[in-house]
Coordinates of C-alpha atoms in Angstrom, one line a residue:
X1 CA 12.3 -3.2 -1.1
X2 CA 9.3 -1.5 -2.2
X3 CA 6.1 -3.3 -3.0
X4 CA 2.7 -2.3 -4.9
X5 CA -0.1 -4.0 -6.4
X6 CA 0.8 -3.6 -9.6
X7 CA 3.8 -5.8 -10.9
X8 CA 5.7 -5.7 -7.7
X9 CA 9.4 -6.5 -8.2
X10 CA 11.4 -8.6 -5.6
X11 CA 14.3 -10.8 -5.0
X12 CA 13.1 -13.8 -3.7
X13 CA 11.4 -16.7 -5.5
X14 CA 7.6 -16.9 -4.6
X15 CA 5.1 -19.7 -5.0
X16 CA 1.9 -20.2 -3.6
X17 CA 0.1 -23.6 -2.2
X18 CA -3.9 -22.8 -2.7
X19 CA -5.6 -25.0 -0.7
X20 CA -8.9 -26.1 -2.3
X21 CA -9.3 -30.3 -1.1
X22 CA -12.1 -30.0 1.1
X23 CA -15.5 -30.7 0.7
X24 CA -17.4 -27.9 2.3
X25 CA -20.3 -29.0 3.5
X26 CA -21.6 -25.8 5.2
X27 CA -22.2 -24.2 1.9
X28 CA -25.2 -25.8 1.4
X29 CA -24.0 -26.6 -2.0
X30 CA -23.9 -29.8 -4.1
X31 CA -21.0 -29.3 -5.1
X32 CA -16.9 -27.9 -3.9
X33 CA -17.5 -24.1 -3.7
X34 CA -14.3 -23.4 -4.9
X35 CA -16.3 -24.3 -7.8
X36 CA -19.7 -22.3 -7.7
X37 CA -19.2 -18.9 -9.5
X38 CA -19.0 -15.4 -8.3
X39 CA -20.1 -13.4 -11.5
X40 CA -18.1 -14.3 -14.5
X41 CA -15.6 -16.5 -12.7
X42 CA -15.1 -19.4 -10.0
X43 CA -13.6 -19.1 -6.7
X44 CA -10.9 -20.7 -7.3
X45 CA -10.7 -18.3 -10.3
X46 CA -11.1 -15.3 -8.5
X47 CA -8.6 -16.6 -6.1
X48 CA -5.4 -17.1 -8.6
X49 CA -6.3 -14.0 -10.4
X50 CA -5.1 -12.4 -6.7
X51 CA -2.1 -14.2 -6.3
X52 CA -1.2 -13.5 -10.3
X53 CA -1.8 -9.7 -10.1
X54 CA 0.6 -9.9 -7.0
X55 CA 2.7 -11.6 -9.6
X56 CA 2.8 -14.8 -7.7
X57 CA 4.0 -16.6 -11.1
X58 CA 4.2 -20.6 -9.3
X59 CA 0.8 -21.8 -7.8
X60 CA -0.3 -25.3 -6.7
X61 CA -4.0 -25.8 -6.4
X62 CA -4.3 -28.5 -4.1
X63 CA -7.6 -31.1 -4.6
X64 CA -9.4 -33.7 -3.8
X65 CA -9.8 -36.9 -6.3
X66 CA -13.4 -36.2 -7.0
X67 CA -12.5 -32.2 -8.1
X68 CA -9.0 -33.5 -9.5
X69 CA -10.3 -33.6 -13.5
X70 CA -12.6 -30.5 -13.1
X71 CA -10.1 -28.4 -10.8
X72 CA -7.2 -29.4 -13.8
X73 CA -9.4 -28.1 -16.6
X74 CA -10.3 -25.0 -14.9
X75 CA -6.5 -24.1 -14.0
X76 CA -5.2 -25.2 -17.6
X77 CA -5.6 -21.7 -19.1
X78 CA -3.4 -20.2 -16.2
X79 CA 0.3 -20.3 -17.0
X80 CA 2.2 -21.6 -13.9
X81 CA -1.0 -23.2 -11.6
X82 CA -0.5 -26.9 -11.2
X83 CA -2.7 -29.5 -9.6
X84 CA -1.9 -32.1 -7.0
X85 CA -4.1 -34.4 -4.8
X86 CA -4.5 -33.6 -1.0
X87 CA -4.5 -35.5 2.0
X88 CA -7.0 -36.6 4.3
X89 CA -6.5 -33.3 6.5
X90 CA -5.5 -30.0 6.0
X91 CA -2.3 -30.1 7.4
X92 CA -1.6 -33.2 5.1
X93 CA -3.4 -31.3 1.9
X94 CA -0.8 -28.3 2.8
X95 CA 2.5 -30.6 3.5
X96 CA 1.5 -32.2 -0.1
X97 CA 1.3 -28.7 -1.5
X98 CA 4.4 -27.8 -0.3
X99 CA 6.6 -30.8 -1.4
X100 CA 5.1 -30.3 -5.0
X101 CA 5.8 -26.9 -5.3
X102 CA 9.7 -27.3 -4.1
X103 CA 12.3 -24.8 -5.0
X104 CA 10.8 -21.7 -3.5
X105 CA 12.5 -19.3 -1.4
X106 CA 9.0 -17.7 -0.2
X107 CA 6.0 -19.8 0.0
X108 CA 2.2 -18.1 0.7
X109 CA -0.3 -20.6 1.7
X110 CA -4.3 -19.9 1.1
X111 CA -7.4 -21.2 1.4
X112 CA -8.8 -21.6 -2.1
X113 CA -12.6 -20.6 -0.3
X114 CA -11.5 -17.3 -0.1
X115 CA -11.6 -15.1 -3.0
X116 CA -12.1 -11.9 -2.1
X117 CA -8.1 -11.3 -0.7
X118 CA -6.1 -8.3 -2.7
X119 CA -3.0 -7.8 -4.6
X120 CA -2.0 -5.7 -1.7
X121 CA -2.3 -8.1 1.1
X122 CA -1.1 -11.1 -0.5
X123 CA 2.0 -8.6 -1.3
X124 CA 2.3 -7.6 2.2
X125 CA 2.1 -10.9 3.9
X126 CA 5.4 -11.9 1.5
X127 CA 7.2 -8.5 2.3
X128 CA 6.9 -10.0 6.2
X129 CA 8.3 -13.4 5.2
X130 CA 10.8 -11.8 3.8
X131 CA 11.6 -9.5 6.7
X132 CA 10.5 -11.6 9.6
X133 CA 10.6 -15.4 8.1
X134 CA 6.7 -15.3 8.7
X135 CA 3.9 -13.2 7.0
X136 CA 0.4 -14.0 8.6
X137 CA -2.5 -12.2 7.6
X138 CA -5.3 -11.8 10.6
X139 CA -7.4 -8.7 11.6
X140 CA -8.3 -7.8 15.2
X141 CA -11.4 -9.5 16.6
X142 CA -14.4 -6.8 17.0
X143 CA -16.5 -9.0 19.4
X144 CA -16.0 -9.6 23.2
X145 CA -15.0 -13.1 23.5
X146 CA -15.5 -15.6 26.6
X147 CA -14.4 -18.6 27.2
X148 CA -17.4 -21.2 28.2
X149 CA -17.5 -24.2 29.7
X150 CA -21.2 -26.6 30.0
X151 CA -23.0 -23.5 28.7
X152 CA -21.2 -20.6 31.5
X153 CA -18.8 -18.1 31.2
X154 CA -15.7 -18.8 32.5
X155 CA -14.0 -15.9 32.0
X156 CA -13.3 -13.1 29.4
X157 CA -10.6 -12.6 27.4
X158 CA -8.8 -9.5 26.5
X159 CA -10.2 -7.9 23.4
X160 CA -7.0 -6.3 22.5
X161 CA -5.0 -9.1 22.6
X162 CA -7.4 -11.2 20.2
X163 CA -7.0 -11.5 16.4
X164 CA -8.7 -13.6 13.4
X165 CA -6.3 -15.7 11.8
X166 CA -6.6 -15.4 7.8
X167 CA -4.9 -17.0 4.7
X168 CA -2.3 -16.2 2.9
X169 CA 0.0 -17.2 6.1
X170 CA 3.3 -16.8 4.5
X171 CA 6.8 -18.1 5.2
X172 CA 10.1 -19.1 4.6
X173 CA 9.8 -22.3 2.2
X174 CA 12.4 -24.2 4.0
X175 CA 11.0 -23.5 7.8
X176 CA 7.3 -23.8 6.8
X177 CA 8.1 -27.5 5.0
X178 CA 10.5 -28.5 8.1
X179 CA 7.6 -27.4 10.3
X180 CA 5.0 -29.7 8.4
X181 CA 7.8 -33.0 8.4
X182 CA 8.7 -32.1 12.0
X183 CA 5.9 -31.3 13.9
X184 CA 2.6 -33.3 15.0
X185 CA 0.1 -31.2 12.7
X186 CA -3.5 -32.8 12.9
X187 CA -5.0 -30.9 15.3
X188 CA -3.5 -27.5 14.4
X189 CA -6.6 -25.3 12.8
X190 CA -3.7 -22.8 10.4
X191 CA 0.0 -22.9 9.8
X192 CA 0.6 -19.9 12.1
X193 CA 0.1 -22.8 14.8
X194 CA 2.3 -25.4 12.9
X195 CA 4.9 -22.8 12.7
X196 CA 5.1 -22.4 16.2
X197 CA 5.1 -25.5 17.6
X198 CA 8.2 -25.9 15.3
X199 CA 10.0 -23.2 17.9
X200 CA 9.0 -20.2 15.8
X201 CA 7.3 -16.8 16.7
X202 CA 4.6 -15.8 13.6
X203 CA 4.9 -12.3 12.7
X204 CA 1.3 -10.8 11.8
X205 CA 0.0 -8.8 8.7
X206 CA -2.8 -6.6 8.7
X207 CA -5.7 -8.4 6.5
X208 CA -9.2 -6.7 6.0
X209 CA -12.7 -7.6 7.1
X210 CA -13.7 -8.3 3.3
X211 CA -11.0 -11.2 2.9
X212 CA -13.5 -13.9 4.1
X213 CA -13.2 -17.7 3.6
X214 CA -16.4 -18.7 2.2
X215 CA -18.4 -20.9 4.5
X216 CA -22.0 -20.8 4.4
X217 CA -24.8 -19.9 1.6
X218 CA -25.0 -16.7 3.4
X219 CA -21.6 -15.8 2.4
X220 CA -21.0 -16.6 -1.2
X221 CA -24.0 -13.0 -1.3
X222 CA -22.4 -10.4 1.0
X223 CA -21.7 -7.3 -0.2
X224 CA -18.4 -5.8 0.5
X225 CA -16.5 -2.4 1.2
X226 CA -15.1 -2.7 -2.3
X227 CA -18.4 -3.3 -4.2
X228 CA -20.2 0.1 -6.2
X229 CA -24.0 0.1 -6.8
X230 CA -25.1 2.2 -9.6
X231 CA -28.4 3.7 -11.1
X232 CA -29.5 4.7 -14.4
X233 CA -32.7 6.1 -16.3
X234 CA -33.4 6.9 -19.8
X235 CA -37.0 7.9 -21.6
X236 CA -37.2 8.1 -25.4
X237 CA -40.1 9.4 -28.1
X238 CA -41.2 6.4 -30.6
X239 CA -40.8 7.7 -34.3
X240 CA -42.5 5.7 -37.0
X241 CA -40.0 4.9 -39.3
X242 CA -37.3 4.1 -37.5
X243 CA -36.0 0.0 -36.4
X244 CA -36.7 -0.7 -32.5
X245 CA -33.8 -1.7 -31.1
X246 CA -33.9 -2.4 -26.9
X247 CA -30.7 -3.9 -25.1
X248 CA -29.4 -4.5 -28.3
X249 CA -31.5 -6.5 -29.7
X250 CA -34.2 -5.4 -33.0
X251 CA -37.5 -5.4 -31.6
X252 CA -40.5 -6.0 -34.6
X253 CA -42.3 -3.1 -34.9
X254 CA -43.8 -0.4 -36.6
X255 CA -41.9 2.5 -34.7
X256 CA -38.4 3.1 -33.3
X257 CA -36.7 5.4 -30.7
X258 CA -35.8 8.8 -31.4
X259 CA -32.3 9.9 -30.9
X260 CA -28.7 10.5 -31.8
X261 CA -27.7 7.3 -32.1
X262 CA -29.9 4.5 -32.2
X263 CA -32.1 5.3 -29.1
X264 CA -31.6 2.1 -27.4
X265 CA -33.3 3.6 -24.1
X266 CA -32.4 0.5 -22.2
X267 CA -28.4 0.0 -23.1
X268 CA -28.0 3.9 -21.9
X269 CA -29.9 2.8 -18.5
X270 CA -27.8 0.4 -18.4
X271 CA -24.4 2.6 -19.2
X272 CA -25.2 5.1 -16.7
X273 CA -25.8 2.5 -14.4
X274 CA -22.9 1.8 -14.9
X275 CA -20.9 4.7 -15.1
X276 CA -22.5 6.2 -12.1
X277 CA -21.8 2.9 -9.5
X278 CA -17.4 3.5 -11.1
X279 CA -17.9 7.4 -9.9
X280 CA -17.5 8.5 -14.2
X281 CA -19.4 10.9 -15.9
X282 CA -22.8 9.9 -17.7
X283 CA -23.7 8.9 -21.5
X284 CA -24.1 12.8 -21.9
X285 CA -20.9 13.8 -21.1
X286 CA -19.4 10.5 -22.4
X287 CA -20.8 10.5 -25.9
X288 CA -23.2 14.2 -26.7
X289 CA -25.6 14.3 -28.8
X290 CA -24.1 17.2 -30.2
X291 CA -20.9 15.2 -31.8
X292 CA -21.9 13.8 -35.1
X293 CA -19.3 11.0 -34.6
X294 CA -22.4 9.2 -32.7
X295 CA -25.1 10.1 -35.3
X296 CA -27.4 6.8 -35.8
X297 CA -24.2 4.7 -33.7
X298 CA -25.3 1.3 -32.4
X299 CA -25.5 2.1 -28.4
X300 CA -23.8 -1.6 -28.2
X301 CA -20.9 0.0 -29.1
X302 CA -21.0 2.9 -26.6
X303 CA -21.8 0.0 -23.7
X304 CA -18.4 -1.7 -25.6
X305 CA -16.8 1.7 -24.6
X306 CA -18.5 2.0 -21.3
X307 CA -17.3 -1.4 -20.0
X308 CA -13.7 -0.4 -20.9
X309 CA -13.7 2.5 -18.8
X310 CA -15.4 0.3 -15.8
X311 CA -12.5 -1.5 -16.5
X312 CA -9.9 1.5 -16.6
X313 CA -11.2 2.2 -13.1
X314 CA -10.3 -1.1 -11.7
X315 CA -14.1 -2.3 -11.4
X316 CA -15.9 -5.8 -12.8
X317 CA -19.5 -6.2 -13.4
X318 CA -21.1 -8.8 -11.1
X319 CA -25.0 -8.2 -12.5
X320 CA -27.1 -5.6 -13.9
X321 CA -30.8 -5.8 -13.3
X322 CA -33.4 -3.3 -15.5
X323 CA -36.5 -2.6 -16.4
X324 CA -38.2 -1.7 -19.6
X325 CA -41.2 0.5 -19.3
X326 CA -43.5 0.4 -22.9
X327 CA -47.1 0.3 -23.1
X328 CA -46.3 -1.3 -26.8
X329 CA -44.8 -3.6 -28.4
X330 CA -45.2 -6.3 -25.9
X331 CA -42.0 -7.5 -24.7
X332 CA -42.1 -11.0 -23.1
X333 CA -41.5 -13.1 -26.3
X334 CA -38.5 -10.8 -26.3
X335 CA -37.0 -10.8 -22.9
X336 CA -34.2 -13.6 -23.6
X337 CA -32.8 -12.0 -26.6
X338 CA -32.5 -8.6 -25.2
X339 CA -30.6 -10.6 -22.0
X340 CA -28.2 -12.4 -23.7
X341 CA -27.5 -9.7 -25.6
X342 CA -26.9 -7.4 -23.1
X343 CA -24.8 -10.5 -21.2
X344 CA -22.5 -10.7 -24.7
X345 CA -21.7 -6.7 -24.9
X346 CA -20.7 -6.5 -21.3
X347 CA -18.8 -9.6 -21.7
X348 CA -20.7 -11.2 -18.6
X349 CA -23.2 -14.6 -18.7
X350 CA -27.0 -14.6 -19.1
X351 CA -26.9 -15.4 -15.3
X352 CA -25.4 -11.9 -14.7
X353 CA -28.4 -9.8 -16.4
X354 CA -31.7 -9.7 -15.4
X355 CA -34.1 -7.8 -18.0
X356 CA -38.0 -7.5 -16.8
X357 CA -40.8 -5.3 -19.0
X358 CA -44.0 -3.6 -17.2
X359 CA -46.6 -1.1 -18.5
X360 CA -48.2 2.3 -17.3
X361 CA -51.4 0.8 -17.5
X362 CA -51.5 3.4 -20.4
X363 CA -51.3 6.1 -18.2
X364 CA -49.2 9.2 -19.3
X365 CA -46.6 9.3 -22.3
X366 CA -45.7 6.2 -22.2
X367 CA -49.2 4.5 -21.7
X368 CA -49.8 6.2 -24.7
X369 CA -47.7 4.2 -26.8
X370 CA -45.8 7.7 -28.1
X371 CA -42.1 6.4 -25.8
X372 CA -40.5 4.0 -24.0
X373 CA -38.5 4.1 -20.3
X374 CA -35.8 2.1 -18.8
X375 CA -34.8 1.9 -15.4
X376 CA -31.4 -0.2 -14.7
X377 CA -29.0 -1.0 -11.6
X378 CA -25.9 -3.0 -11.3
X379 CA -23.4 -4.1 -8.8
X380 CA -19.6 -3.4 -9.3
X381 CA -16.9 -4.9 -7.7
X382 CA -12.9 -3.6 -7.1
X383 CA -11.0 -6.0 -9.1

């Protein structure tokens, strides 16, 4: 059977239990970090989009009391995703999960804290339940590890022998549930260990470095393999006579930009920003100035264009920071409309766009008051 990220086809019915009850204290934040967003989305969010573009159709989110209501409006716009309440333990959360879901010939199990695992893993970790009875995703440990006792080593253990456990661990429905009613579960730490104390041998998967469980404050800003930063720059000549338009967004004055389309100097930072972080060719080669099909366009609509190709390419926008550079008009009054109208062309929240204005301290053509400059970054990341 033959498996891919996109729409993989197989035999057996799959469900997934997401695991998402505890209270995660670590994080530092007030609140279940299932919850706290990661650009546009939750984790929790970010973690059933995974499991759906592995086309794992059946998913039980399980919860505490206190996140039930929240956790149940959050999952009501995915088809499939229910909601049940967990225990006072992970193993009990998990065995609750698993008897609510019922009627699954493959079951993955996850931790609901970590977002950042692929189509392709989550696909490969079934593949091995279906092959072996047990999928379970792990990666091989890159630090020496000892064993201590009172603050001394003890003794080393063998480097190559050692892996990181990770989620999804993946199973046979029936084994993995007769595992959880059979087997004394509270002090196992995954359900590899459950598994095998119920007389079977877990069959490992090869996970990646990136698919962390989100623990600390520290980790909700990593940056990962799979995340593109880009860089743009644009200049353009003020024209009396012409509307001032800057992240989309009419600026009052008594000069515009002078272009091809409407000169917004700070959208096509922001494009080739863009662009340039998903590998694509810039606004020139994109949209020339030499087509007349972008004579006087809005550039909003060429950034609506842009962020369709970022999507093409398999990328989403987690920010975009920039900087306007005009002697004139002065721009702070401005500075929330231009965000949110970046934020609403990009399809992202005023949270994901930064906008900032400085001067020249009228030095050169811009100090002058004759142009304007932006300068604009943004951070991509492999959907």
């Amino acid at each position: 059977m033959k498996y891919g990220t996109n729409n993989p086809q197989r035999a057996s019915n799959v469900g997934a239990v997401v695991v998402c009850a505890g209270k995660g204290e670590r994080s530092g934040l007030p609140y279940n970090k299932v919850l706290h967003c990661i650009g546009r989305k939750t984790v929790l969010e970010t973690t059933l989009d995974a499991f759906l573009a592995a086309n794992v159709t059946r998913i039980v989110a399980v919860v505490s009391e206190s996140d039930e209501a929240r956790i149940r409006k959050l999952t009501a716009q995915y088809k499939g995703v229910s909601v049940c309440l967990g225990g006072n333990s992970r193993g009990q959360s998990v065995l609750n999960g698993l008897k609510a879901l019922d009627g699954c010939d493959i079951v993955a199990i996850h931790d609901g804290a970590r977002p950042f695992v692929t189509a392709k893993i989550i696909t490969d970790s079934i593949a091995a339940a279906e092959k072996y009875g047990s999928g379970i995703v792990a990666v091989p440990v890159t630090d020496t590890i000892k064993s201590v006792e009172n603050d001394y080593i003890t003794r080393s253990l063998p480097r190559s022998e050692l892996y990181a456990m990770q989620t999804p661990q993946t199973f046979l429905y029936d084994k993995i549930l007769a595992a959880y009613e059979s087997t004394r579960f509270e002090d196992c730490t995954d359900d590899a260990e459950v598994f095998a104390r119920a007389g079977h041998t877990p069959h490992i998967v090869n996970g990646s470095y990136d698919n962390i469980k989100i623990t600390t404050a520290s980790d909700l800003f990593r940056v990962f393999s799979c995340d593109r930063i880009g860089a743009g720059f644009d200049v353009h000549r003020l024209e009396s006579g012409r509307p001032l338009y800057l992240g989309g967004a009419e600026i009052p004055y008594d000069k515009g930009l002078l272009g091809h389309s409407d000169a917004d100097v700070l959208i096509h930072a922001v494009m080739d920003a863009l662009l340039s972080a998903a590998g694509l060719p810039d606004i020139g080669v994109l949209f020339p100035d030499t087509d007349d099909e972008y004579l006087g366009i809005r550039s909003t609509t060429l950034l609506e264009k842009v962020c369709e190709k970022i999507k093409g390419a398999g990328y989403g926008i987690i920010n975009v920071s920039a900087v306007v550079i005009a002697q004139q008009p002065k721009l702070a009054p401005h500075i929330k409309k231009i965000t949110e109208s970046i934020a609403d062309t990009i399809g992202a929240t005023p949270s994901q766009v930064n906008v900032s204005a400085t001067t020249t301290e009228h030095l050169g053509i811009i100090g002058n008051g004759d142009a304007i400059a932006a300068s604009a970054s943004c951070l991509l990341r492999k959907l």
